[in-house]
XYZ file of C-alpha atoms in Angstrom:
786
model
C 30.597 9.035 -40.743
C 30.068 12.021 -43.057
C 28.189 15.148 -41.763
C 24.846 15.685 -43.389
C 24.678 18.671 -46.135
C 24.310 21.727 -45.009
C 21.595 23.779 -46.568
C 22.340 27.327 -47.060
C 21.465 29.748 -44.500
C 22.192 33.206 -46.580
C 23.305 36.167 -44.321
C 21.937 34.835 -41.331
C 24.335 31.668 -40.748
C 26.210 33.814 -38.154
C 22.912 34.649 -36.381
C 21.780 31.288 -36.598
C 25.113 29.666 -34.757
C 25.036 32.304 -32.078
C 21.614 32.361 -31.009
C 20.847 31.856 -27.469
C 17.953 29.315 -28.187
C 17.715 26.560 -30.362
C 17.514 27.095 -33.603
C 16.973 24.069 -36.491
C 15.963 23.738 -39.941
C 13.912 20.474 -41.536
C 13.026 19.113 -44.732
C 9.258 19.007 -46.025
C 9.490 15.250 -45.107
C 10.469 15.763 -41.451
C 14.319 15.476 -41.917
C 16.159 17.753 -39.759
C 18.946 19.667 -41.888
C 20.435 22.117 -39.546
C 20.666 22.408 -35.916
C 22.648 25.299 -34.112
C 24.987 24.722 -31.449
C 22.405 25.919 -28.675
C 19.971 23.177 -29.652
C 22.795 20.758 -29.935
C 23.652 21.449 -26.538
C 20.105 21.365 -25.306
C 19.832 17.849 -26.363
C 22.801 17.061 -25.006
C 24.939 16.021 -28.276
C 28.636 17.021 -28.737
C 28.375 18.001 -32.136
C 25.654 18.946 -34.706
C 26.498 15.872 -36.773
C 26.046 13.389 -34.186
C 22.949 14.801 -33.134
C 21.286 14.799 -36.692
C 22.591 11.207 -37.069
C 20.763 10.222 -34.155
C 17.470 12.294 -34.630
C 17.043 11.262 -38.102
C 17.875 7.660 -37.294
C 15.621 7.109 -34.597
C 11.881 7.196 -34.305
C 11.222 7.775 -30.932
C 8.929 10.947 -30.026
C 10.596 13.442 -27.843
C 7.287 14.820 -26.448
C 6.131 13.098 -23.128
C 2.488 13.740 -23.898
C 1.616 11.230 -26.645
C -0.150 13.016 -29.768
C 1.461 16.183 -28.890
C 4.066 16.011 -32.362
C 0.762 15.406 -34.312
C -0.892 18.595 -32.896
C 2.352 20.781 -33.833
C 2.504 19.226 -37.101
C -1.261 19.899 -37.760
C -0.888 23.861 -36.627
C 2.018 24.297 -38.969
C 0.151 22.753 -41.789
C -2.744 24.494 -41.098
C -1.387 27.841 -40.774
C 2.189 27.908 -41.971
C 3.678 28.812 -38.604
C 3.509 27.815 -34.868
C 4.096 30.137 -32.043
C 4.770 29.703 -28.510
C 4.036 25.904 -28.406
C 4.950 24.892 -24.810
C 5.562 21.381 -24.032
C 7.173 19.192 -21.867
C 9.843 17.017 -23.609
C 12.524 14.004 -23.130
C 16.319 15.323 -24.192
C 17.506 13.100 -26.885
C 20.836 12.227 -25.329
C 20.150 11.335 -21.555
C 16.239 11.285 -21.214
C 16.134 14.032 -19.073
C 12.694 16.071 -18.938
C 12.726 19.720 -19.817
C 9.842 22.126 -21.209
C 10.284 24.114 -24.088
C 8.760 26.619 -26.111
C 8.847 26.173 -29.949
C 8.265 28.691 -32.989
C 8.432 27.323 -36.642
C 7.003 28.522 -39.704
C 7.120 26.841 -43.291
C 9.463 28.749 -45.899
C 8.295 28.529 -49.716
C 9.590 29.445 -52.976
C 8.101 31.988 -55.357
C 5.588 29.769 -56.713
C 4.552 28.566 -53.299
C 6.078 25.084 -53.122
C 7.271 24.532 -49.578
C 10.856 24.384 -49.478
C 11.529 23.736 -45.652
C 10.665 24.592 -42.310
C 12.703 26.643 -39.966
C 12.090 26.848 -36.334
C 13.433 27.784 -32.722
C 13.317 25.916 -29.410
C 13.564 27.519 -25.975
C 14.336 26.154 -22.537
C 11.743 27.341 -20.428
C 12.480 24.555 -17.701
C 13.067 27.021 -14.686
C 10.484 29.267 -15.385
C 8.061 26.601 -15.932
C 8.648 24.646 -13.006
C 8.724 27.908 -10.789
C 5.193 28.643 -11.990
C 4.235 25.218 -11.629
C 5.409 25.368 -7.654
C 3.642 28.686 -7.481
C 0.597 27.132 -8.386
C 1.070 24.168 -6.576
C 1.671 26.195 -3.306
C -1.210 28.691 -3.636
C -3.254 25.540 -4.242
C -2.379 24.088 -0.949
C -2.864 26.937 0.763
C -6.261 27.032 -0.492
C -6.937 23.338 0.502
C -5.429 23.744 3.957
C -7.648 27.026 4.656
C -10.632 25.443 3.301
C -10.461 22.979 6.002
C -10.201 25.636 8.767
C -13.867 26.905 10.155
C -14.401 30.458 9.657
C -12.316 33.203 7.127
C -8.492 33.025 7.002
C -6.816 36.372 5.728
C -3.779 38.243 4.990
C -4.008 42.034 4.629
C -1.876 44.972 4.343
C -2.161 47.734 6.655
C -0.153 51.404 5.951
C 0.303 53.867 8.588
C -2.295 55.923 7.433
C -4.691 52.846 8.055
C -5.427 51.887 4.478
C -5.937 48.261 3.794
C -5.426 45.853 0.994
C -6.310 42.477 1.290
C -3.730 39.786 -0.092
C -5.488 36.519 0.497
C -9.013 35.775 1.777
C -10.169 31.816 2.093
C -13.355 30.710 0.947
C -14.875 30.686 4.481
C -15.626 34.248 4.019
C -19.004 33.214 2.448
C -20.346 31.144 5.093
C -19.968 34.738 7.471
C -20.609 37.263 5.008
C -22.075 35.618 2.274
C -19.994 37.064 -0.365
C -16.902 35.735 -2.410
C -13.154 36.150 -1.604
C -12.926 38.226 -4.567
C -15.220 40.557 -3.652
C -13.102 41.705 -0.732
C -10.017 41.678 -2.846
C -11.421 44.305 -4.951
C -13.192 46.288 -2.340
C -11.018 46.488 0.934
C -13.650 48.350 2.951
C -16.467 45.967 1.919
C -16.116 44.394 5.480
C -16.127 47.568 7.453
C -19.758 48.326 5.762
C -20.905 45.116 7.910
C -20.013 46.367 11.574
C -22.635 46.358 13.992
C -23.063 50.416 15.054
C -22.573 49.432 18.822
C -19.073 48.033 17.829
C -17.688 50.920 15.835
C -15.804 52.460 18.713
C -14.222 49.219 19.863
C -13.227 48.028 16.151
C -11.980 51.678 15.203
C -9.756 51.532 18.329
C -8.305 48.249 17.165
C -7.383 49.776 13.747
C -5.836 52.607 15.430
C -3.535 50.195 17.343
C -2.677 48.352 14.243
C -1.285 51.670 12.297
C 0.897 52.290 15.252
C 3.007 49.584 14.905
C 2.529 45.674 15.242
C 0.293 44.175 17.596
C -1.685 41.044 18.310
C -5.369 41.654 18.533
C -8.084 39.097 19.722
C -11.830 39.586 20.321
C -15.290 39.579 19.464
C -17.546 41.824 17.753
C -20.854 41.844 15.703
C -21.878 42.268 12.194
C -25.040 43.027 10.546
C -25.986 41.468 7.282
C -27.781 42.903 4.273
C -30.887 40.905 5.381
C -30.570 42.223 9.093
C -29.263 39.238 10.482
C -26.768 39.718 13.428
C -23.841 37.674 13.768
C -21.097 37.147 16.406
C -17.461 37.223 14.867
C -14.301 36.428 17.218
C -11.157 37.740 15.415
C -7.324 36.756 16.075
C -4.792 38.622 14.098
C -1.049 39.225 14.332
C 1.843 41.286 12.717
C 3.951 38.939 10.622
C 6.082 41.451 9.035
C 6.632 45.470 8.453
C 8.401 48.021 6.421
C 8.079 51.506 5.228
C 4.966 50.699 3.579
C 3.031 49.337 6.779
C 2.456 46.054 8.280
C 1.433 42.648 6.923
C -1.107 40.995 9.120
C -2.707 37.291 8.969
C -5.607 36.519 11.176
C -8.845 34.312 11.341
C -12.680 35.157 11.818
C -14.506 32.712 13.421
C -18.315 32.783 13.411
C -19.594 32.412 17.316
C -23.311 33.071 17.006
C -24.228 29.963 17.853
C -22.070 29.919 20.841
C -23.008 33.247 22.173
C -26.412 32.141 21.788
C -25.338 28.991 23.828
C -24.094 31.357 26.696
C -27.098 33.522 26.517
C -29.428 30.324 26.737
C -27.112 29.156 29.556
C -27.493 32.482 31.805
C -31.263 32.555 30.978
C -31.790 28.743 31.905
C -29.027 27.642 34.164
C -31.063 25.449 36.563
C -33.078 23.956 33.965
C -29.819 22.735 31.903
C -28.210 21.716 35.046
C -31.377 19.652 35.890
C -31.599 18.384 32.405
C -28.049 17.094 32.123
C -28.086 15.933 35.691
C -31.184 13.770 34.416
C -29.487 12.647 31.591
C -27.027 10.832 33.853
C -23.957 13.122 33.207
C -22.393 15.111 36.391
C -22.691 18.831 35.885
C -19.789 21.437 36.699
C -19.595 25.011 37.078
C -16.345 26.678 37.257
C -15.342 30.409 37.943
C -11.876 30.785 36.849
C -11.148 34.154 38.534
C -11.657 32.708 41.988
C -10.696 28.786 41.205
C -14.124 27.748 42.766
C -15.813 25.226 41.171
C -19.539 23.536 41.725
C -19.564 19.755 41.318
C -23.211 18.118 41.238
C -24.203 15.542 43.418
C -23.834 13.019 40.316
C -20.322 14.015 39.659
C -19.387 13.388 43.514
C -21.241 10.096 43.790
C -19.274 8.970 40.443
C -16.190 8.992 42.222
C -17.599 7.627 45.211
C -17.782 10.698 47.524
C -21.067 11.844 49.317
C -22.632 15.401 48.791
C -19.990 17.667 50.471
C -17.045 15.560 51.093
C -15.453 16.948 47.948
C -14.040 20.432 48.205
C -15.718 23.033 45.931
C -12.437 23.925 44.267
C -10.995 22.884 40.851
C -7.678 21.339 42.517
C -10.267 18.989 44.090
C -10.418 17.062 40.957
C -7.020 17.949 39.114
C -5.279 16.808 41.801
C -7.007 13.405 41.483
C -6.123 13.553 37.667
C -3.621 10.618 36.443
C -0.430 12.289 35.785
C -0.209 10.920 32.444
C -3.441 12.653 31.512
C -2.471 15.887 32.774
C -0.868 17.442 30.324
C -3.369 16.747 27.204
C -6.179 18.114 29.388
C -4.285 21.313 30.053
C -3.568 21.456 26.358
C -7.321 20.775 25.497
C -8.282 23.604 28.086
C -5.912 26.014 26.820
C -7.150 25.698 23.283
C -10.881 26.270 24.038
C -9.703 29.571 26.423
C -7.887 30.771 23.328
C -10.741 30.402 20.942
C -8.690 27.667 18.878
C -11.298 25.110 19.860
C -14.977 26.044 19.941
C -15.790 23.648 22.883
C -13.650 22.087 25.394
C -13.590 17.803 25.370
C -11.110 15.757 26.740
C -10.707 12.104 28.233
C -8.953 11.586 31.131
C -8.713 9.308 34.201
C -9.741 10.284 37.841
C -8.615 8.434 41.124
C -11.920 7.591 42.833
C -12.324 7.535 46.738
C -11.492 3.843 47.091
C -8.429 4.137 44.895
C -9.417 3.262 41.777
C -9.726 4.780 38.426
C -12.366 5.863 36.176
C -12.213 7.364 32.728
C -14.280 10.333 32.307
C -15.530 12.392 29.302
C -15.320 15.893 30.163
C -16.920 18.600 27.988
C -17.485 22.167 28.550
C -17.466 25.727 27.484
C -16.676 29.186 28.310
C -20.022 31.189 28.649
C -18.231 34.604 30.107
C -15.111 36.583 29.043
C -13.916 39.867 30.057
C -13.408 42.818 27.804
C -9.902 41.350 26.574
C -11.273 37.794 25.830
C -9.831 36.342 28.810
C -12.441 33.295 30.005
C -14.074 34.085 33.027
C -16.653 31.323 33.662
C -16.808 28.076 32.257
C -19.434 25.299 32.459
C -19.606 21.648 31.514
C -20.044 17.877 32.208
C -18.330 14.764 33.459
C -19.539 11.345 31.809
C -18.435 7.815 32.958
C -16.750 6.396 29.997
C -14.939 3.635 31.942
C -16.818 0.465 30.509
C -16.227 2.179 26.895
C -12.362 2.298 27.278
C -12.463 -1.157 28.939
C -14.206 -2.192 25.551
C -12.068 -0.468 23.458
C -8.889 -1.796 25.228
C -10.120 -5.291 24.900
C -10.804 -4.763 21.214
C -7.104 -3.705 20.521
C -6.025 -6.941 22.539
C -8.433 -8.901 20.051
C -7.296 -7.374 16.889
C -3.494 -7.965 18.300
C -4.529 -11.484 18.887
C -6.172 -11.748 15.490
C -3.375 -10.565 13.625
C -1.203 -12.894 15.549
C -3.335 -16.116 14.865
C -3.210 -15.553 11.142
C 0.345 -14.943 10.952
C 0.373 -18.472 12.656
C -2.223 -19.561 10.206
C 0.166 -18.567 7.293
C 3.172 -20.699 8.996
C 0.525 -23.206 9.067
C -0.327 -23.452 5.539
C 3.758 -23.238 4.843
C 3.791 -26.057 6.976
C 0.939 -28.253 5.515
C 2.958 -27.863 2.145
C 6.072 -29.485 4.082
C 3.620 -32.153 5.456
C 2.336 -33.176 1.887
C 5.681 -33.602 0.344
C 7.013 -35.310 3.546
C 4.238 -37.514 3.555
C 4.733 -38.601 0.160
C 8.482 -39.018 0.623
C 7.746 -41.353 3.649
C 4.991 -43.103 1.595
C 7.652 -43.940 -0.846
C 10.008 -45.093 1.769
C 7.677 -46.914 3.651
C 6.019 -48.536 0.514
C 9.094 -49.472 -0.981
C 10.233 -51.119 2.727
C 6.819 -53.119 2.255
C 7.575 -54.501 -0.736
C 11.305 -55.035 0.094
C 10.270 -57.189 3.173
C 7.781 -59.190 1.064
C 10.721 -60.013 -1.517
C 13.693 -60.973 0.810
C 10.970 -63.110 2.667
C 10.236 -63.343 6.363
C 13.526 -65.382 7.229
C 15.758 -62.944 5.708
C 18.829 -61.584 7.937
C 17.815 -58.129 6.469
C 14.187 -58.082 8.031
C 15.404 -56.798 11.307
C 17.270 -53.738 9.764
C 14.078 -52.988 7.701
C 11.903 -52.907 10.669
C 14.123 -50.716 12.221
C 14.048 -48.686 9.011
C 9.860 -48.666 9.191
C 10.051 -48.103 12.658
C 11.752 -44.689 12.132
C 9.577 -43.766 9.153
C 6.674 -43.858 11.315
C 8.472 -41.858 14.319
C 9.452 -39.241 11.246
C 5.244 -39.144 10.383
C 4.311 -38.207 13.813
C 6.625 -35.481 13.520
C 4.895 -34.031 10.465
C 2.182 -33.268 12.933
C 4.535 -31.301 14.877
C 5.921 -29.480 12.006
C 2.122 -28.219 11.491
C 2.348 -26.549 14.732
C 6.070 -25.501 15.627
C 8.527 -23.268 13.788
C 11.824 -21.812 14.910
C 14.281 -19.244 14.344
C 17.375 -20.468 12.766
C 20.866 -19.175 12.734
C 22.761 -17.985 9.779
C 24.744 -20.812 8.259
C 26.528 -19.131 5.213
C 28.616 -21.664 2.765
C 29.162 -21.738 -1.006
C 26.489 -23.635 -2.840
C 25.259 -24.220 -6.003
C 21.624 -22.237 -6.402
C 20.165 -23.943 -8.901
C 19.276 -27.272 -6.624
C 18.270 -25.318 -3.844
C 15.647 -23.387 -5.953
C 14.508 -26.892 -7.808
C 13.931 -28.390 -4.289
C 12.135 -25.193 -2.912
C 9.664 -25.436 -6.304
C 9.257 -28.974 -5.390
C 7.663 -27.857 -2.053
C 5.840 -24.951 -3.623
C 3.854 -27.217 -6.036
C 1.979 -28.822 -3.270
C 1.344 -25.391 -1.872
C -0.232 -23.744 -5.082
C -3.970 -22.797 -4.934
C -6.238 -24.143 -7.477
C -6.190 -22.243 -10.745
C -2.201 -21.166 -10.272
C 0.236 -22.670 -12.676
C 4.042 -22.687 -11.664
C 5.978 -22.317 -14.903
C 10.243 -22.544 -14.604
C 12.721 -21.346 -16.676
C 16.089 -22.397 -14.690
C 19.574 -22.131 -15.551
C 21.381 -25.371 -16.148
C 24.752 -23.646 -14.573
C 25.106 -24.128 -10.832
C 25.139 -20.591 -10.332
C 27.429 -20.714 -6.735
C 26.560 -18.521 -4.219
C 27.849 -17.510 -0.409
C 24.268 -18.455 1.176
C 22.128 -19.821 4.006
C 20.407 -22.380 2.430
C 17.168 -22.323 4.421
C 16.777 -18.346 4.248
C 17.260 -18.402 0.288
C 14.477 -21.110 0.305
C 12.228 -18.597 2.692
C 12.876 -15.783 0.105
C 11.700 -17.767 -3.033
C 8.486 -19.382 -0.592
C 7.649 -15.592 0.509
C 7.990 -14.120 -3.157
C 5.800 -17.211 -4.845
C 3.383 -17.107 -1.831
C 3.080 -12.935 -2.645
C 2.699 -13.869 -6.166
C -0.106 -16.388 -5.640
C -2.101 -14.029 -3.125
C -1.741 -11.240 -5.739
C -3.729 -13.642 -8.167
C -6.900 -13.172 -5.518
C -8.513 -16.366 -6.275
C -8.300 -15.921 -10.214
C -6.645 -18.270 -12.443
C -3.064 -17.059 -13.184
C 0.525 -18.056 -13.807
C 3.552 -17.505 -11.662
C 7.013 -17.865 -13.370
C 10.416 -18.485 -11.336
C 13.307 -17.832 -13.637
C 17.174 -18.565 -12.700
C 19.790 -16.963 -14.395
C 23.379 -15.347 -14.182
C 23.239 -12.041 -14.628
C 26.283 -9.230 -14.993
C 25.623 -5.728 -13.500
C 27.835 -2.740 -14.759
C 28.542 -0.053 -12.121
C 25.390 2.083 -13.312
C 22.821 -0.652 -12.842
C 24.851 -2.253 -9.674
C 24.457 1.388 -8.042
C 20.921 1.970 -8.975
C 20.043 -1.535 -7.328
C 21.758 -0.324 -3.834
C 25.052 0.178 -3.967
C 26.418 -2.997 -4.921
C 29.802 -3.766 -6.297
C 29.546 -4.436 -10.154
C 30.404 -8.083 -11.437
C 28.761 -11.242 -11.699
C 25.532 -11.989 -10.063
C 22.840 -15.183 -9.858
C 19.379 -13.320 -10.689
C 16.254 -15.131 -9.264
C 13.149 -13.811 -10.754
C 9.353 -14.431 -9.483
C 6.604 -13.057 -11.715
C 2.895 -13.318 -11.550
C 0.267 -11.648 -13.857
C -2.045 -10.502 -11.174
C -3.407 -6.683 -10.784
C 0.041 -5.115 -10.355
C 0.976 -1.852 -8.170
C 0.905 1.332 -8.490
C 3.922 3.858 -7.448
C 3.194 4.796 -3.934
C 2.618 0.812 -2.917
C 6.088 0.075 -4.662
C 7.833 3.171 -2.519
C 6.315 1.151 0.512
C 6.937 -2.429 -0.421
C 9.401 -3.598 1.939
C 8.432 -1.375 4.972
C 7.643 -3.812 8.124
C 3.868 -3.947 8.429
C 2.751 -2.219 5.433
C 0.346 -4.430 3.756
C -2.402 -3.546 1.129
C -4.597 -6.290 2.293
C -7.774 -5.659 4.354
C -7.276 -5.668 8.449
C -6.694 -9.197 9.479
C -5.693 -10.341 6.228
C -1.686 -9.834 6.678
C 0.705 -8.670 8.694
C 3.029 -7.152 6.284
C 6.137 -8.514 7.429
C 6.905 -11.184 4.399
C 8.290 -8.529 1.968
C 10.212 -7.081 4.831
C 11.931 -10.525 5.756
C 12.684 -10.890 2.316
C 14.562 -7.871 1.950
C 16.529 -8.256 5.021
C 17.464 -11.760 4.133
C 18.757 -10.234 0.781
C 20.707 -7.492 2.253
C 22.411 -10.043 4.490
C 23.616 -12.143 1.573
C 24.936 -8.600 0.143
C 22.334 -8.526 -2.397
C 19.492 -6.523 -3.888
C 15.878 -6.942 -4.800
C 14.271 -5.112 -7.373
C 10.634 -4.687 -8.214
C 8.855 -3.824 -11.657
C 5.312 -3.616 -11.728
C 2.463 -1.277 -13.528
C -1.124 -1.534 -12.434
C -3.098 -3.822 -14.443
C 0.373 -5.629 -15.794
C 1.671 -7.723 -13.112
C 4.764 -7.663 -10.878
C 8.259 -9.351 -11.186
C 10.837 -9.536 -8.324
C 14.175 -9.806 -9.151
C 16.599 -11.095 -6.527
C 20.373 -10.411 -7.358
C 22.924 -12.670 -4.993
C 26.860 -12.302 -5.992
C 28.494 -15.093 -7.380
C 31.058 -16.971 -5.512
C 34.586 -17.149 -7.095
C 34.563 -20.896 -7.065
C 31.343 -21.103 -9.295
C 33.165 -21.730 -12.441
C 34.821 -24.910 -11.133
C 31.456 -26.808 -10.851
C 29.618 -28.631 -13.242
C 26.089 -27.681 -14.437
C 23.127 -29.445 -12.939
C 22.058 -32.466 -14.770
C 19.006 -32.529 -16.729
C 15.355 -33.280 -15.207
C 14.472 -36.698 -16.847
C 11.076 -36.264 -18.168
C 8.181 -38.261 -16.207
C 7.100 -41.347 -18.040
C 3.527 -41.832 -19.413
C 0.826 -43.944 -17.898
C 1.486 -47.423 -17.423
C -1.286 -49.431 -18.179
C -1.405 -53.295 -16.781
C -2.803 -56.460 -18.695
C -3.034 -58.017 -15.297
C -6.827 -59.882 -14.568
C -9.033 -58.483 -11.858
C -10.982 -55.332 -11.132
C -9.762 -52.069 -13.009
C -8.246 -49.128 -10.934
C -7.356 -46.038 -12.232
C -4.711 -44.280 -9.712
C -3.589 -40.495 -10.221
C -1.076 -38.894 -8.375
C 1.334 -35.855 -9.263
C 4.257 -37.479 -6.988
C 6.114 -40.431 -9.436
C 7.246 -42.367 -6.644
C 4.046 -43.095 -5.291
C 2.327 -43.774 -8.911
C 4.800 -46.423 -9.129
C 4.939 -48.106 -5.814
C 0.859 -47.843 -5.672
C 0.837 -49.373 -9.524
C 3.127 -52.104 -8.546
C 1.475 -52.956 -5.136
C -1.949 -52.860 -6.450
C -0.828 -55.258 -9.529
C 0.526 -57.550 -7.106
C -2.916 -57.869 -5.361
C -4.438 -58.954 -8.550
C -5.815 -55.488 -9.540
C -5.461 -54.337 -12.899
C -3.950 -50.850 -12.928
C -4.151 -47.579 -14.888
C -1.754 -44.700 -13.494
C -1.236 -41.231 -14.337
C 0.629 -38.257 -12.978
C -1.785 -35.635 -13.423
C -5.664 -34.920 -13.775
C -5.013 -34.114 -17.489
C -3.461 -36.940 -18.546
C -5.970 -39.135 -17.027
C -8.691 -37.076 -18.529
C -7.203 -37.500 -21.771
C -7.072 -40.898 -21.669
C -10.854 -41.620 -20.395
C -11.879 -39.299 -23.454
C -10.445 -41.835 -25.622
C -10.915 -45.083 -23.791
C -14.450 -46.927 -23.267
C -12.372 -49.561 -20.806
C -14.826 -50.276 -18.039
C -13.677 -48.867 -14.492
C -14.040 -50.021 -11.167
C -12.879 -47.393 -9.274
C -10.991 -43.931 -9.492
C -8.756 -43.162 -6.919
C -7.001 -39.382 -7.309
C -4.843 -37.267 -4.974
C -6.194 -33.890 -3.891
C -3.475 -31.647 -3.897
C -2.032 -31.684 -7.242
C -0.601 -28.816 -10.000
C -3.089 -27.813 -12.415
C -6.417 -29.596 -11.869
C -7.016 -30.769 -7.965
C -8.958 -33.859 -7.208
C -12.216 -32.370 -6.850
C -11.914 -30.940 -10.271
C -10.915 -34.233 -11.723
C -14.002 -35.831 -10.244
C -16.402 -33.178 -11.639
C -14.941 -33.666 -15.053
C -15.121 -37.582 -14.859
C -18.725 -37.113 -13.611
C -19.300 -35.280 -17.075
C -17.760 -38.223 -19.100
C -18.414 -41.156 -17.178
C -21.809 -40.344 -15.191
C -21.854 -42.808 -12.067
C -18.450 -43.646 -12.139
C -17.133 -44.438 -8.535
C -14.080 -42.258 -7.600
C -12.294 -41.665 -4.125
C -10.269 -38.698 -3.417
C -6.860 -38.963 -1.175
C -5.855 -35.972 0.786
C -3.124 -35.386 3.630
C -5.151 -32.889 4.835
C -8.703 -33.960 5.372
C -10.919 -31.261 6.444
C -14.511 -29.794 6.587
C -13.793 -27.892 3.409
C -12.587 -30.572 1.318
C -15.408 -33.102 2.651
C -17.955 -30.407 1.130
C -16.578 -29.670 -1.725
C -16.034 -33.517 -2.434
C -19.557 -34.252 -1.496
C -21.049 -31.161 -3.645
C -18.937 -32.724 -6.714
C -20.887 -36.614 -5.858
C -17.818 -38.200 -4.149
C -18.368 -39.880 -0.456
C -15.042 -41.695 -0.373
C -12.270 -39.400 1.042
C -9.293 -41.342 2.401
C -6.601 -39.624 4.381
C -2.777 -40.496 3.375
C -2.308 -44.076 5.002
C 0.695 -45.193 7.107
C 1.666 -47.650 4.876
C 1.156 -49.195 1.175
C -0.716 -52.150 2.352
C -2.818 -50.020 4.222
C -3.733 -48.001 1.161
C -4.099 -51.257 -0.915
C -6.839 -52.437 1.866
C -8.656 -49.375 2.026
C -9.117 -49.722 -2.091
C -10.042 -53.172 -1.689
C -12.550 -52.195 1.408
C -14.151 -49.648 -1.120
C -14.707 -52.035 -3.797
C -15.912 -54.697 -1.628
C -18.529 -52.017 -0.028
C -19.768 -51.543 -3.451
């Protein structure tokens, strides 16, 4: 490939080539003519020619933010130059994100005609990211301290006592009424708010700080400009020191309300004790110096003691506290003693006199401290919360039971689908048995064998009911087998599970795609993914697509999927056009018990199980999703060596169209998505003298009804069909032929189906019959009942 023509650079060509930052020249039409080595390296190319060839050939925008290129061009065309244009870009070769600063100007001839553009590109990624990190760190500090009651500060104090605040939280407004910036500008502002009676104490504290590292704590008063007096609790410590002084961090808390409460308690002790007792709470008063603690008569009665029977010592109840609760009780006490919690609050169990345990909520407050801030006296209450705790525990048990119930309900839904298809298979078997027995005659030698087959089929039908209730874990049985038939078999089951409004599309490879797998577990993967897909539709109409194809992963793709070996794989994909997922949801998608459903709507185990099965098969699963754009799961399973020796799976023969009998008799239209059932019911009813028209979908039946006016005595439709359900078919028939008699057949007749059928004008809802004779008899009875 020839290099692009080089535009002359005059005497500055050496400077152009050796500039430490990127430089370029481009034509007036935007075609890049030259790029210096620094710019070539910045974009990840080996040579200027390679870069110019690629940049001028592709149309992708290297700016991350859309429209940024247009803004650059507008500035350049308007002013003739651009300076310090900072943007986030994508490196042309490799796609890494960079931050750059651009400068550019237009070069014109003597007549003012534009010749070309010249510019520079400087990589400022390091500085930009560092500044972003610093801004983010500062913002996090602001957010954290904004949640802390009171004022958080960082101050530098020189040996001479000069202060300069490095950080002040927004809580300073709640205490002093001015903004953090005011104190940062004037470090002595806070000193002008001191209460005159506390000046000596605070000056002494400042003297200690100037002498060396020291931890301080204590209470003092401040006077606001309007004359209001507040009590403040301060705690601070030195975090570093050098020749210039000491860096200290601390917190100021407004304890005005607490001090007022202490005063009120001291003045009205008898009154508040009486009030608390009358409210049903037991009162305690603890002398922290002597260890004596007064327990009101209500507290003693709460634990089964008579007045005076419980010693007035703190150990009297502490020794009866449940061992599992002691540690947290001491932590909560210490937090309040140290001023980290404005009030003491703790829940713990106490052993009663009779040996039983009671839960109590203990609340209290220190109402007296010495000059060093150590607590002297604390008062509070005990409230019996045993019933509340029992109710709370019962709620947890019920929630666990509900989750288990819902998990089993999901299993039941799956089993219901199995039962539906199993019932259809059994109906085909038993129907053919009935016809065969009639064909061979009662004296044929095969009658005995046919009778045994019939008996076994009936027993199998009884087992269907057990499938709805029981499930068991199976051991992994790995063997080499083609994946395509497994997928086709599972899809046959899933079609009966599809909710109304959901369509299942398939695109399956004709190659067998042999994998070393456990058939049951592979089917479980497909069932879980499809169930997840139609749940994502949230009751809306939508399409679920299942695809199976061969895929070859190179080393990079295999590594990205989870450190797989490169090579040939079978890729099984399940796609839905639901609401999609954000990045955070995708990150946690395969975590056990993680679910985006509301409480009680899912256990969050389905995708975790899928992930485990795929990993056990030495495969990988990938998810592709964007909010509003649906979701696709790709399951990769390694192909077995013997895959090439197997022949492609046979093509699926399309189902035949509707069959209209010319026999005389009453006209019955029968609709069922199961081809074998359609064939058998049609044959049986015709043998019984009916005129029968059969269809394998509601859509096909409705299309026929729109173009034919043949009188129909009865329409019989299956309920659970892909596309239109039986109830939906009935509603449409009611619009086409008002008053038409219709019956619905279902393997799962329940209250919901009966209500929906009644609302659609159907009173005849039949369960799946045990034999074809029984179905024919049921249809005959419906016609005679008319």
